[in-house]
mmCIF file of C-alpha atoms and ligand atoms in Angstrom:
data_model
loop_
_atom_site.group_PDB
_atom_site.id
_atom_site.type_symbol
_atom_site.label_atom_id
_atom_site.label_comp_id
_atom_site.label_asym_id
_atom_site.label_seq_id
_atom_site.Cartn_x
_atom_site.Cartn_y
_atom_site.Cartn_z
ATOM 1 C CA MET A 11 0.075 0.214 0.187
ATOM 2 C CA LYS A 12 2.868 2.242 0.822
ATOM 3 C CA LEU A 13 4.423 1.461 -2.515
ATOM 4 C CA ILE A 14 0.810 2.606 -4.288
ATOM 5 C CA LEU A 15 0.706 6.172 -2.013
ATOM 6 C CA ALA A 16 4.170 6.518 -3.242
ATOM 7 C CA ILE A 17 3.482 6.231 -7.168
ATOM 8 C CA VAL A 18 0.831 8.356 -7.267
ATOM 9 C CA THR A 19 2.622 11.023 -5.227
ATOM 10 C CA VAL A 20 4.861 11.373 -7.798
ATOM 11 C CA PHE A 21 2.897 11.304 -10.446
ATOM 12 C CA PHE A 22 1.142 14.207 -9.246
ATOM 13 C CA CYS A 23 4.399 16.191 -9.074
ATOM 14 C CA THR A 24 5.262 15.585 -12.547
ATOM 15 C CA VAL A 25 1.997 16.950 -13.491
ATOM 16 C CA ALA A 26 2.742 19.943 -11.616
ATOM 17 C CA ALA A 27 6.090 20.215 -13.068
ATOM 18 C CA ALA A 28 4.629 20.047 -16.871
ATOM 19 C CA GLY A 29 2.479 22.757 -16.034
ATOM 20 C CA GLY A 30 4.624 25.313 -14.777
ATOM 21 C CA ALA A 31 6.833 25.323 -18.184
ATOM 22 C CA SER A 32 4.354 26.685 -19.865
ATOM 23 C CA ALA A 33 5.669 30.013 -18.958
ATOM 24 C CA ASP A 34 9.607 28.806 -20.399
ATOM 25 C CA ALA A 35 10.830 29.546 -23.661
ATOM 26 C CA PRO A 36 9.004 28.136 -26.864
ATOM 27 C CA SER A 37 9.986 24.545 -26.638
ATOM 28 C CA ILE A 38 8.970 23.915 -30.741
ATOM 29 C CA ALA A 39 11.947 23.626 -32.684
ATOM 30 C CA VAL A 40 12.146 23.712 -36.722
ATOM 31 C CA GLU A 41 14.560 22.150 -38.789
ATOM 32 C CA LYS A 42 15.634 21.529 -42.181
ATOM 33 C CA PRO A 43 12.900 24.021 -44.130
ATOM 34 C CA TRP A 44 13.194 23.592 -47.381
ATOM 35 C CA ALA A 45 10.457 24.313 -50.633
ATOM 36 C CA ARG A 46 10.905 23.096 -53.736
ATOM 37 C CA ALA A 47 10.553 24.918 -56.873
ATOM 38 C CA SER A 48 7.275 25.425 -59.104
ATOM 39 C CA ILE A 49 6.624 24.542 -62.305
ATOM 40 C CA LEU A 50 4.405 27.389 -63.123
ATOM 41 C CA LYS A 51 2.926 30.351 -60.968
ATOM 42 C CA SER A 52 -0.393 28.745 -61.480
ATOM 43 C CA ARG A 53 0.415 25.710 -60.099
ATOM 44 C CA PRO A 54 0.520 25.147 -56.432
ATOM 45 C CA GLY A 55 4.262 25.153 -54.672
ATOM 46 C CA ALA A 56 5.346 22.619 -51.864
ATOM 47 C CA ALA A 57 7.480 23.210 -48.617
ATOM 48 C CA TYR A 58 8.886 20.796 -46.302
ATOM 49 C CA LEU A 59 10.426 21.011 -42.426
ATOM 50 C CA THR A 60 10.843 18.797 -39.503
ATOM 51 C CA ILE A 61 9.160 20.104 -36.232
ATOM 52 C CA ARG A 62 10.250 19.203 -32.892
ATOM 53 C CA ASN A 63 8.509 19.422 -29.383
ATOM 54 C CA THR A 64 11.340 19.910 -27.278
ATOM 55 C CA GLY A 65 9.040 20.500 -24.223
ATOM 56 C CA ASP A 66 6.711 18.095 -22.031
ATOM 57 C CA GLU A 67 3.517 19.607 -23.468
ATOM 58 C CA PRO A 68 1.701 19.213 -26.548
ATOM 59 C CA ASP A 69 1.207 21.846 -28.796
ATOM 60 C CA ARG A 70 -0.617 22.217 -31.823
ATOM 61 C CA LEU A 71 -0.305 24.061 -34.946
ATOM 62 C CA LEU A 72 -2.690 25.892 -35.914
ATOM 63 C CA LYS A 73 -2.012 27.601 -38.937
ATOM 64 C CA VAL A 74 0.751 28.412 -41.635
ATOM 65 C CA THR A 75 0.388 31.866 -43.902
ATOM 66 C CA SER A 76 3.472 32.832 -46.284
ATOM 67 C CA PRO A 77 3.732 36.263 -48.096
ATOM 68 C CA ALA A 78 4.105 34.252 -51.088
ATOM 69 C CA ALA A 79 0.782 32.576 -51.421
ATOM 70 C CA GLY A 80 -2.513 33.471 -51.234
ATOM 71 C CA THR A 81 -3.228 30.334 -48.326
ATOM 72 C CA VAL A 82 -0.812 27.699 -47.308
ATOM 73 C CA MET A 83 -2.896 24.439 -46.452
ATOM 74 C CA ILE A 84 -1.334 20.992 -44.012
ATOM 75 C CA HIS A 85 -1.680 18.378 -46.865
ATOM 76 C CA GLU A 86 -0.412 14.430 -46.321
ATOM 77 C CA SER A 87 -0.521 12.303 -49.235
ATOM 78 C CA LYS A 88 -1.711 9.220 -48.694
ATOM 79 C CA LEU A 89 -2.264 5.725 -50.556
ATOM 80 C CA ALA A 90 -5.745 4.379 -50.462
ATOM 81 C CA ASN A 91 -6.476 1.094 -51.788
ATOM 82 C CA GLY A 92 -3.501 2.144 -54.473
ATOM 83 C CA VAL A 93 -4.785 5.476 -55.015
ATOM 84 C CA ALA A 94 -2.850 8.290 -53.744
ATOM 85 C CA GLN A 95 -4.630 10.717 -52.196
ATOM 86 C CA MET A 96 -4.200 14.435 -50.484
ATOM 87 C CA LEU A 97 -5.745 15.119 -47.044
ATOM 88 C CA ALA A 98 -5.705 18.396 -45.502
ATOM 89 C CA HIS A 99 -5.539 18.965 -41.937
ATOM 90 C CA GLY A 100 -7.099 21.512 -40.432
ATOM 91 C CA GLY A 101 -4.189 21.469 -37.629
ATOM 92 C CA LEU A 102 -1.587 19.193 -36.367
ATOM 93 C CA ASP A 103 -1.224 18.191 -32.863
ATOM 94 C CA ILE A 104 2.679 17.841 -31.864
ATOM 95 C CA ALA A 105 2.972 15.555 -28.690
ATOM 96 C CA PRO A 106 5.540 16.250 -26.366
ATOM 97 C CA GLY A 107 9.191 14.948 -27.445
ATOM 98 C CA ALA A 108 7.896 14.075 -31.047
ATOM 99 C CA GLU A 109 9.276 14.518 -34.064
ATOM 100 C CA VAL A 110 7.139 15.432 -37.322
ATOM 101 C CA THR A 111 8.633 15.592 -40.683
ATOM 102 C CA PHE A 112 6.991 16.997 -43.948
ATOM 103 C CA ARG A 113 8.783 15.466 -46.997
ATOM 104 C CA PRO A 114 7.634 14.565 -50.558
ATOM 105 C CA GLY A 115 5.327 11.598 -50.500
ATOM 106 C CA GLY A 116 3.498 12.366 -46.707
ATOM 107 C CA LEU A 117 2.706 15.741 -44.964
ATOM 108 C CA HIS A 118 3.832 18.957 -46.777
ATOM 109 C CA PHE A 119 2.289 22.179 -46.890
ATOM 110 C CA MET A 120 0.721 23.580 -49.879
ATOM 111 C CA LEU A 121 1.235 26.674 -51.073
ATOM 112 C CA MET A 122 -1.938 27.739 -52.897
ATOM 113 C CA ASP A 123 -2.368 31.018 -55.162
ATOM 114 C CA LEU A 124 1.479 31.336 -55.537
ATOM 115 C CA ARG A 125 2.215 35.459 -56.077
ATOM 116 C CA LYS A 126 4.716 34.253 -58.420
ATOM 117 C CA ARG A 127 6.612 31.058 -59.565
ATOM 118 C CA LEU A 128 9.423 29.793 -56.932
ATOM 119 C CA HIS A 129 12.690 30.028 -58.756
ATOM 120 C CA GLU A 130 15.845 27.750 -57.263
ATOM 121 C CA GLY A 131 17.930 29.489 -55.388
ATOM 122 C CA GLU A 132 15.336 31.981 -54.521
ATOM 123 C CA THR A 133 14.078 31.797 -50.190
ATOM 124 C CA LEU A 134 10.760 31.517 -49.348
ATOM 125 C CA MET A 135 9.196 32.208 -46.092
ATOM 126 C CA LEU A 136 6.580 30.669 -43.840
ATOM 127 C CA ASN A 137 4.939 31.629 -40.382
ATOM 128 C CA LEU A 138 3.645 28.911 -38.467
ATOM 129 C CA ARG A 139 1.576 29.572 -35.577
ATOM 130 C CA PHE A 140 1.493 27.347 -32.883
ATOM 131 C CA GLU A 141 -1.499 27.399 -29.994
ATOM 132 C CA LYS A 142 1.463 27.262 -27.389
ATOM 133 C CA ALA A 143 4.585 28.872 -29.135
ATOM 134 C CA GLY A 144 3.493 31.166 -30.990
ATOM 135 C CA ASP A 145 4.691 32.658 -34.204
ATOM 136 C CA ILE A 146 7.512 30.997 -35.357
ATOM 137 C CA ASN A 147 9.221 32.527 -38.781
ATOM 138 C CA VAL A 148 11.023 30.209 -41.516
ATOM 139 C CA THR A 149 13.127 31.061 -44.175
ATOM 140 C CA MET A 150 13.685 28.272 -46.563
ATOM 141 C CA PRO A 151 15.843 27.959 -49.716
ATOM 142 C CA VAL A 152 14.355 26.970 -52.743
ATOM 143 C CA LEU A 153 15.448 23.531 -54.201
ATOM 144 C CA GLY A 154 15.660 22.158 -57.806
ATOM 145 C CA LEU A 155 12.218 20.644 -59.075
ATOM 146 C CA GLY A 156 13.585 17.333 -58.411
ATOM 147 C CA ALA A 157 14.965 17.887 -54.800
ATOM 148 C CA THR A 158 14.254 15.229 -52.134
ATOM 149 C CA GLY A 159 15.311 17.571 -49.671
ATOM 150 C CA PRO A 160 18.822 19.589 -48.232
ATOM 151 C CA LYS A 161 22.063 17.754 -48.515
HETATM 152 CU CU1 CU B 204 -0.965 18.610 -51.279
#
């Protein structure tokens, strides 16, 4: 019985510590961002990166915007019964300690209504709005049409 009481006490201490961490510096890290050159201005662009939640609380990516596009959507390419489909996510939960990687063929940011074609060698800016970490601006290189990621 004493052992069970001890475990319960430890559990409550952990919860209290996690709750206190919310006032700390943002615990979201964005790594390896890149965008792919677009074929035409009329075609959507695509951007990729890795989001890491280095904190001990869940966070949520709420909205993504870019000065280069009218709308930025969170998409996920999936195969369903041999048919490629694209799911649109209204937001994305990032669990504590989780690493979410956007990559060709999986999660991606789809840039609709591009203001201009994305040319290789240019940079693209995205603003990622998180529920707890707030706004994070990311500047990324535009890689070639056939690129699969930064070297
Ligand atoms: Cu898409």
